[in-house]
Each structure stands twice: as structure tokens, then as C-alpha cells.
mmCIF file with all atom_site columns, C-alpha atoms in Angstrom:
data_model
loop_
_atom_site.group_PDB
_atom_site.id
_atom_site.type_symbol
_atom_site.label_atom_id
_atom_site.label_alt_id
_atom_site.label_comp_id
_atom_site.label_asym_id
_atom_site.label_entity_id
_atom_site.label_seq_id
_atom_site.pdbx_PDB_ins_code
_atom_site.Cartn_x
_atom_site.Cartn_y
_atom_site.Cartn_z
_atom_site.occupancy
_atom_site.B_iso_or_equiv
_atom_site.pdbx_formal_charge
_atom_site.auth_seq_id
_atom_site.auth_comp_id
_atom_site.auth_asym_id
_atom_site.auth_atom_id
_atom_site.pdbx_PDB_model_num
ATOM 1  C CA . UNK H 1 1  ? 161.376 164.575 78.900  1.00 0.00 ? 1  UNK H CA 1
ATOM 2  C CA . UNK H 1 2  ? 161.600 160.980 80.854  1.00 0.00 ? 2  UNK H CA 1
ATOM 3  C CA . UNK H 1 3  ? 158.031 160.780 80.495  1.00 0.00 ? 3  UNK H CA 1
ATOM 4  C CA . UNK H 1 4  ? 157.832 160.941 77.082  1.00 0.00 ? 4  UNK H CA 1
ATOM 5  C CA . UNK H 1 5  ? 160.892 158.317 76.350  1.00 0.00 ? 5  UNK H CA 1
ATOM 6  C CA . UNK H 1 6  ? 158.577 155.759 78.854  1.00 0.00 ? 6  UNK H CA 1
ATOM 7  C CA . UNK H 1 7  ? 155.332 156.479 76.957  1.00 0.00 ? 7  UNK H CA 1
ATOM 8  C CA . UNK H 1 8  ? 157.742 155.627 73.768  1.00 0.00 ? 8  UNK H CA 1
ATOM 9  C CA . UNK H 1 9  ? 158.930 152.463 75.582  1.00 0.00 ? 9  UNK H CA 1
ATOM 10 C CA . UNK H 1 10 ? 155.757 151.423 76.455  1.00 0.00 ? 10 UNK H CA 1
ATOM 11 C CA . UNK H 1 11 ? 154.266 152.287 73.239  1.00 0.00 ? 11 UNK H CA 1
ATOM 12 C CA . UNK H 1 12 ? 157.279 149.955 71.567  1.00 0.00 ? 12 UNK H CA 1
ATOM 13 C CA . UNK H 1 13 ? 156.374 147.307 73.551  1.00 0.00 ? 13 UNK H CA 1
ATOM 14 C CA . UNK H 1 14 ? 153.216 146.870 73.203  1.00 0.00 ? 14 UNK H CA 1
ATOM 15 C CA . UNK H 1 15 ? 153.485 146.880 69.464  1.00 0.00 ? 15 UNK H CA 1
ATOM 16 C CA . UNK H 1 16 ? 156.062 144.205 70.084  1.00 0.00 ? 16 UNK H CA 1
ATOM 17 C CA . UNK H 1 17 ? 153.877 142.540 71.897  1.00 0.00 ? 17 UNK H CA 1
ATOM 18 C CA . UNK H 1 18 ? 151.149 142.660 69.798  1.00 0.00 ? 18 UNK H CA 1
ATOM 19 C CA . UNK H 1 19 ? 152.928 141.878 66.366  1.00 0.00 ? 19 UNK H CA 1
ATOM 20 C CA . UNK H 1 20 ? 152.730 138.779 66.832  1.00 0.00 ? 20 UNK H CA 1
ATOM 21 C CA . UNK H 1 21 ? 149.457 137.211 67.831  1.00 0.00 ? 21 UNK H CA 1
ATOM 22 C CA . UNK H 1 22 ? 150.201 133.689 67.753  1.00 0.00 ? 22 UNK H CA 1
ATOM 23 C CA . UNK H 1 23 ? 153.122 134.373 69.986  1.00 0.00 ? 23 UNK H CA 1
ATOM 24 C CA . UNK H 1 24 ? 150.515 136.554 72.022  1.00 0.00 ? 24 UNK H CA 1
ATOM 25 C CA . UNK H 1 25 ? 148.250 133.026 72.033  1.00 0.00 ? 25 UNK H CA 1
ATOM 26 C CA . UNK H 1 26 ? 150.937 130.698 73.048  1.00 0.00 ? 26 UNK H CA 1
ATOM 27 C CA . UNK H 1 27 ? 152.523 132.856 76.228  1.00 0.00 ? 27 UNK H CA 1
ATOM 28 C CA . UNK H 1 28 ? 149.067 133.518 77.589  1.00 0.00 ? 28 UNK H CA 1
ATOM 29 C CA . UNK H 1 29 ? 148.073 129.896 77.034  1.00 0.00 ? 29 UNK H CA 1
ATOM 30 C CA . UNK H 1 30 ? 151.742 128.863 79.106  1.00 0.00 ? 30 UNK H CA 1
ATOM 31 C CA . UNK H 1 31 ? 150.957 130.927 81.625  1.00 0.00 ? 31 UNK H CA 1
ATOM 32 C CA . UNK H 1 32 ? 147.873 130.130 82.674  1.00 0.00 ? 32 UNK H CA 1
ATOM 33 C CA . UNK H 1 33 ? 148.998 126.077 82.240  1.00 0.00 ? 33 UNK H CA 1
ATOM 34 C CA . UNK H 1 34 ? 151.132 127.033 84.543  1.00 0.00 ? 34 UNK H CA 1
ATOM 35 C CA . UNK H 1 35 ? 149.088 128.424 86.966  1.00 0.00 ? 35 UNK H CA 1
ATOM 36 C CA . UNK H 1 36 ? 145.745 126.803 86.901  1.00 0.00 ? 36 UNK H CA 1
ATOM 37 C CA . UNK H 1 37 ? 146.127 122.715 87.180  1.00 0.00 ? 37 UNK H CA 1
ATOM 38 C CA . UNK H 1 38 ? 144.192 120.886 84.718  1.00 0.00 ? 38 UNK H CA 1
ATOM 39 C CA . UNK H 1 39 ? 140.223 120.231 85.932  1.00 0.00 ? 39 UNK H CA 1
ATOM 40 C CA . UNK H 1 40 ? 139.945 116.515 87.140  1.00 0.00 ? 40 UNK H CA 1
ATOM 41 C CA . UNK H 1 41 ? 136.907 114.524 84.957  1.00 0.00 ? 41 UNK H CA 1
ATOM 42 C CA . UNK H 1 42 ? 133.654 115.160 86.223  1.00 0.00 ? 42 UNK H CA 1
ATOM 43 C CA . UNK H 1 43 ? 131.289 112.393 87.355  1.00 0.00 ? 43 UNK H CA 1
ATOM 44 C CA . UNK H 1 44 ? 128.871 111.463 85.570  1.00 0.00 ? 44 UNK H CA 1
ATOM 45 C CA . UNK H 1 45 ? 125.567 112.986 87.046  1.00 0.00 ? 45 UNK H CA 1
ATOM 46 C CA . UNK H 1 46 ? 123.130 110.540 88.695  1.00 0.00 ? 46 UNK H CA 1
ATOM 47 C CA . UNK H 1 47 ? 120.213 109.443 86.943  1.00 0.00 ? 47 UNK H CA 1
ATOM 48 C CA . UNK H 1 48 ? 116.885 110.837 88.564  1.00 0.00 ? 48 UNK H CA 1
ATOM 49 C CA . UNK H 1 49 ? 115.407 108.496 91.321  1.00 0.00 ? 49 UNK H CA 1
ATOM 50 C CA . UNK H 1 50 ? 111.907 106.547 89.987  1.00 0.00 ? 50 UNK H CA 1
ATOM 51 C CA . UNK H 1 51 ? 109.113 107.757 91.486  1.00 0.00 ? 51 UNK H CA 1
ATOM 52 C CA . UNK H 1 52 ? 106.911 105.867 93.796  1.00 0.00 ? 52 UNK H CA 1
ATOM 53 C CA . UNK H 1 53 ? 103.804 104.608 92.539  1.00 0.00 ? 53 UNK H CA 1
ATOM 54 C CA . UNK H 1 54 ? 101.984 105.319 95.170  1.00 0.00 ? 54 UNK H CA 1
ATOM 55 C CA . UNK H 1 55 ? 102.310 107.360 98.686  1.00 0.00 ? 55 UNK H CA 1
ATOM 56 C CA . UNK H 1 56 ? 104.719 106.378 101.019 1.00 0.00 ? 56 UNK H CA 1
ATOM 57 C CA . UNK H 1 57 ? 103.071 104.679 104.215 1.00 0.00 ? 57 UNK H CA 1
ATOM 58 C CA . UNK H 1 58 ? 101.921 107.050 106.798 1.00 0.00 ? 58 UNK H CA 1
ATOM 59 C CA . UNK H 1 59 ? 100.662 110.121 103.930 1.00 0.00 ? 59 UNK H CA 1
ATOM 60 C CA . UNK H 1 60 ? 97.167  110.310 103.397 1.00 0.00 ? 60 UNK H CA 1
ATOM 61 C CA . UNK H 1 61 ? 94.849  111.925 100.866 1.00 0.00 ? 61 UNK H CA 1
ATOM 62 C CA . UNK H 1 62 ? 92.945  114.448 102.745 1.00 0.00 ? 62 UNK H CA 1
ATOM 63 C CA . UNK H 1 63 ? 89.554  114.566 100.593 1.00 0.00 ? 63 UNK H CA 1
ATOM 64 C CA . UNK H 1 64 ? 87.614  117.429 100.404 1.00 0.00 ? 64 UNK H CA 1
ATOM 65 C CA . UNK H 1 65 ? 83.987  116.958 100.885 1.00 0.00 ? 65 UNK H CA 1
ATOM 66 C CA . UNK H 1 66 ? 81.399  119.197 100.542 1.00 0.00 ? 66 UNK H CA 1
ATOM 67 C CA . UNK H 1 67 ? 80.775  120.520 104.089 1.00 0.00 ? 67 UNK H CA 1
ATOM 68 C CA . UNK H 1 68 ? 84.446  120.800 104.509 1.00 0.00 ? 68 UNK H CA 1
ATOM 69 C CA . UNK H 1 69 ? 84.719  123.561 101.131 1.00 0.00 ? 69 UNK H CA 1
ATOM 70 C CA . UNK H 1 70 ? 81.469  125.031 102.925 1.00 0.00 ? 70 UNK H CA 1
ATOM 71 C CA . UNK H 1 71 ? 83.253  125.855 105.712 1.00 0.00 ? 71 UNK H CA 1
ATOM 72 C CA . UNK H 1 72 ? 85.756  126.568 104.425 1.00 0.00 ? 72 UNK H CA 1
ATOM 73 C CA . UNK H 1 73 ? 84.232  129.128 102.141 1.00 0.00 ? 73 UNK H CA 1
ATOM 74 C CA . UNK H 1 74 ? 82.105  130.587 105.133 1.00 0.00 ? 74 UNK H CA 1
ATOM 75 C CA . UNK H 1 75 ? 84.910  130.998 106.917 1.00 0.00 ? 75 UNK H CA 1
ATOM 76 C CA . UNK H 1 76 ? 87.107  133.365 103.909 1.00 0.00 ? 76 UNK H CA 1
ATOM 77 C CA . UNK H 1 77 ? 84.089  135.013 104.021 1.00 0.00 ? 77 UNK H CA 1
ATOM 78 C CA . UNK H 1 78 ? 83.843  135.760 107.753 1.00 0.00 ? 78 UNK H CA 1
ATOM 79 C CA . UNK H 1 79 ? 87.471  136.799 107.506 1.00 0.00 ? 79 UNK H CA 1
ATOM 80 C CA . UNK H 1 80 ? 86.920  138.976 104.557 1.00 0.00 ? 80 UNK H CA 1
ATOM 81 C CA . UNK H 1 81 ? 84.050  140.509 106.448 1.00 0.00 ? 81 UNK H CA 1
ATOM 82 C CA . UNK H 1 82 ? 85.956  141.020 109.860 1.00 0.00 ? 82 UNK H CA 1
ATOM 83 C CA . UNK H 1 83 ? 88.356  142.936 108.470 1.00 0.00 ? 83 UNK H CA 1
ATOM 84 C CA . UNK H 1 84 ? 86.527  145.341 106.066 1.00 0.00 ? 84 UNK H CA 1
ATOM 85 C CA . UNK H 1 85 ? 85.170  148.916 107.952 1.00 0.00 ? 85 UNK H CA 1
ATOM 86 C CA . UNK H 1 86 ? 82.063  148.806 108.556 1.00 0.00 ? 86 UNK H CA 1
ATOM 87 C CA . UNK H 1 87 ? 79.352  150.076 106.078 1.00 0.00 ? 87 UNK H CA 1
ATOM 88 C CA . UNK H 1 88 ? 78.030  153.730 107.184 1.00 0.00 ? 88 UNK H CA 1
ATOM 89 C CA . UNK H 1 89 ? 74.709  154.419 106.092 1.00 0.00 ? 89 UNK H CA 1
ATOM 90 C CA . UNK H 1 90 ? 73.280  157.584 104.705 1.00 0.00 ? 90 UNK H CA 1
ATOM 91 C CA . UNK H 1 91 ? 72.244  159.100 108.296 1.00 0.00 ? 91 UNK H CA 1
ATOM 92 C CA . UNK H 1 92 ? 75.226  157.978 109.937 1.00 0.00 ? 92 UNK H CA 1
ATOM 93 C CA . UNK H 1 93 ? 74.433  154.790 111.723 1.00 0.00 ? 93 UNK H CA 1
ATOM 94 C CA . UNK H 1 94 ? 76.722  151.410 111.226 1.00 0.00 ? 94 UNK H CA 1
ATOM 95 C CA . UNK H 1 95 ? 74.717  149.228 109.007 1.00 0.00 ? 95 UNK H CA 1
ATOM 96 C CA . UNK H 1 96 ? 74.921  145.466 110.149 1.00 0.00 ? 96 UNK H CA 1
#
């Protein structure tokens, strides 16, 4: 029987509590005043830095010129090559 008198208690109470939303509003609102401290203002964020004109001394371009994509496409093919199995031809010898 005790259990059902507390479920009736805390059934009362929570209507109680609940009546009254503006009540409701104005506890929860104290409380946490009370507990959390107001934010201090915020600075106000930096405008973005200008960007150079130009490079900074000491950085270089690094141009590509046309033997230097050559290469540099021989050489992705050479990789690609290397590491592909080699082709087996219809007897059964490697085919270079």
C-alpha cells in the first residue's frame, strides 16, 4: 500500500508542478542564474590578414617545361609498368 500513496504523491506533485508554467519558467530560469555565471562579451573576431601580392622572398615558381612533364610522364609510366604482372602469351612464355 506505501507504494501506491508515493506514486499518488508523486503524481500530485508533478501536477503541482506543472500547473503552473510560468512558475515552471521562472524557477528553472533562477536556478540556472544561479548556477551558471553570466558569459563575459566576446571579442570581436579579427579581420582576415591581406594577402601578399606577391611570394614572400625565398619561394620560387617551379615551372614546368616540357622535358620535365616528359619525364615525368615516362616515369608514371615505368612505375605503372613495374608493378603490373607480366603479360603471358598464348604458349606460355613472358612477353616483353
Amino acid at each position: 500500500m506505501p507504494e501506491a500513496t508515493e506514486r499518488t504523491a508523486g503524481t500530485a506533485f508533478a501536477e503541482l508542478v506543472c500547473a503552473d508554467p510560468e512558475w515552471a519558467r521562472a524557477e528553472f530560469d533562477a536556478i540556472v542564474a544561479a548556477n551558471f555565471p553570466a558569459l563575459p562579451p566576446r571579442d570581436r573576431p579579427r579581420p582576415p590578414e591581406p594577402v601578399p601580392a606577391r611570394r614572400p622572398s625565398g619561394i620560387r615558381a617551379v615551372r614546368e617545361t616540357p622535358e620535365r612533364s616528359s619525364e615525368r610522364l615516362l616515369a608514371a609510366r615505368r612505375w605503372r609498368g613495374a608493378r603490373s604482372p607480366p603479360l603471358i602469351a598464348r604458349d606460355g612464355a613472358a612477353v616483353q
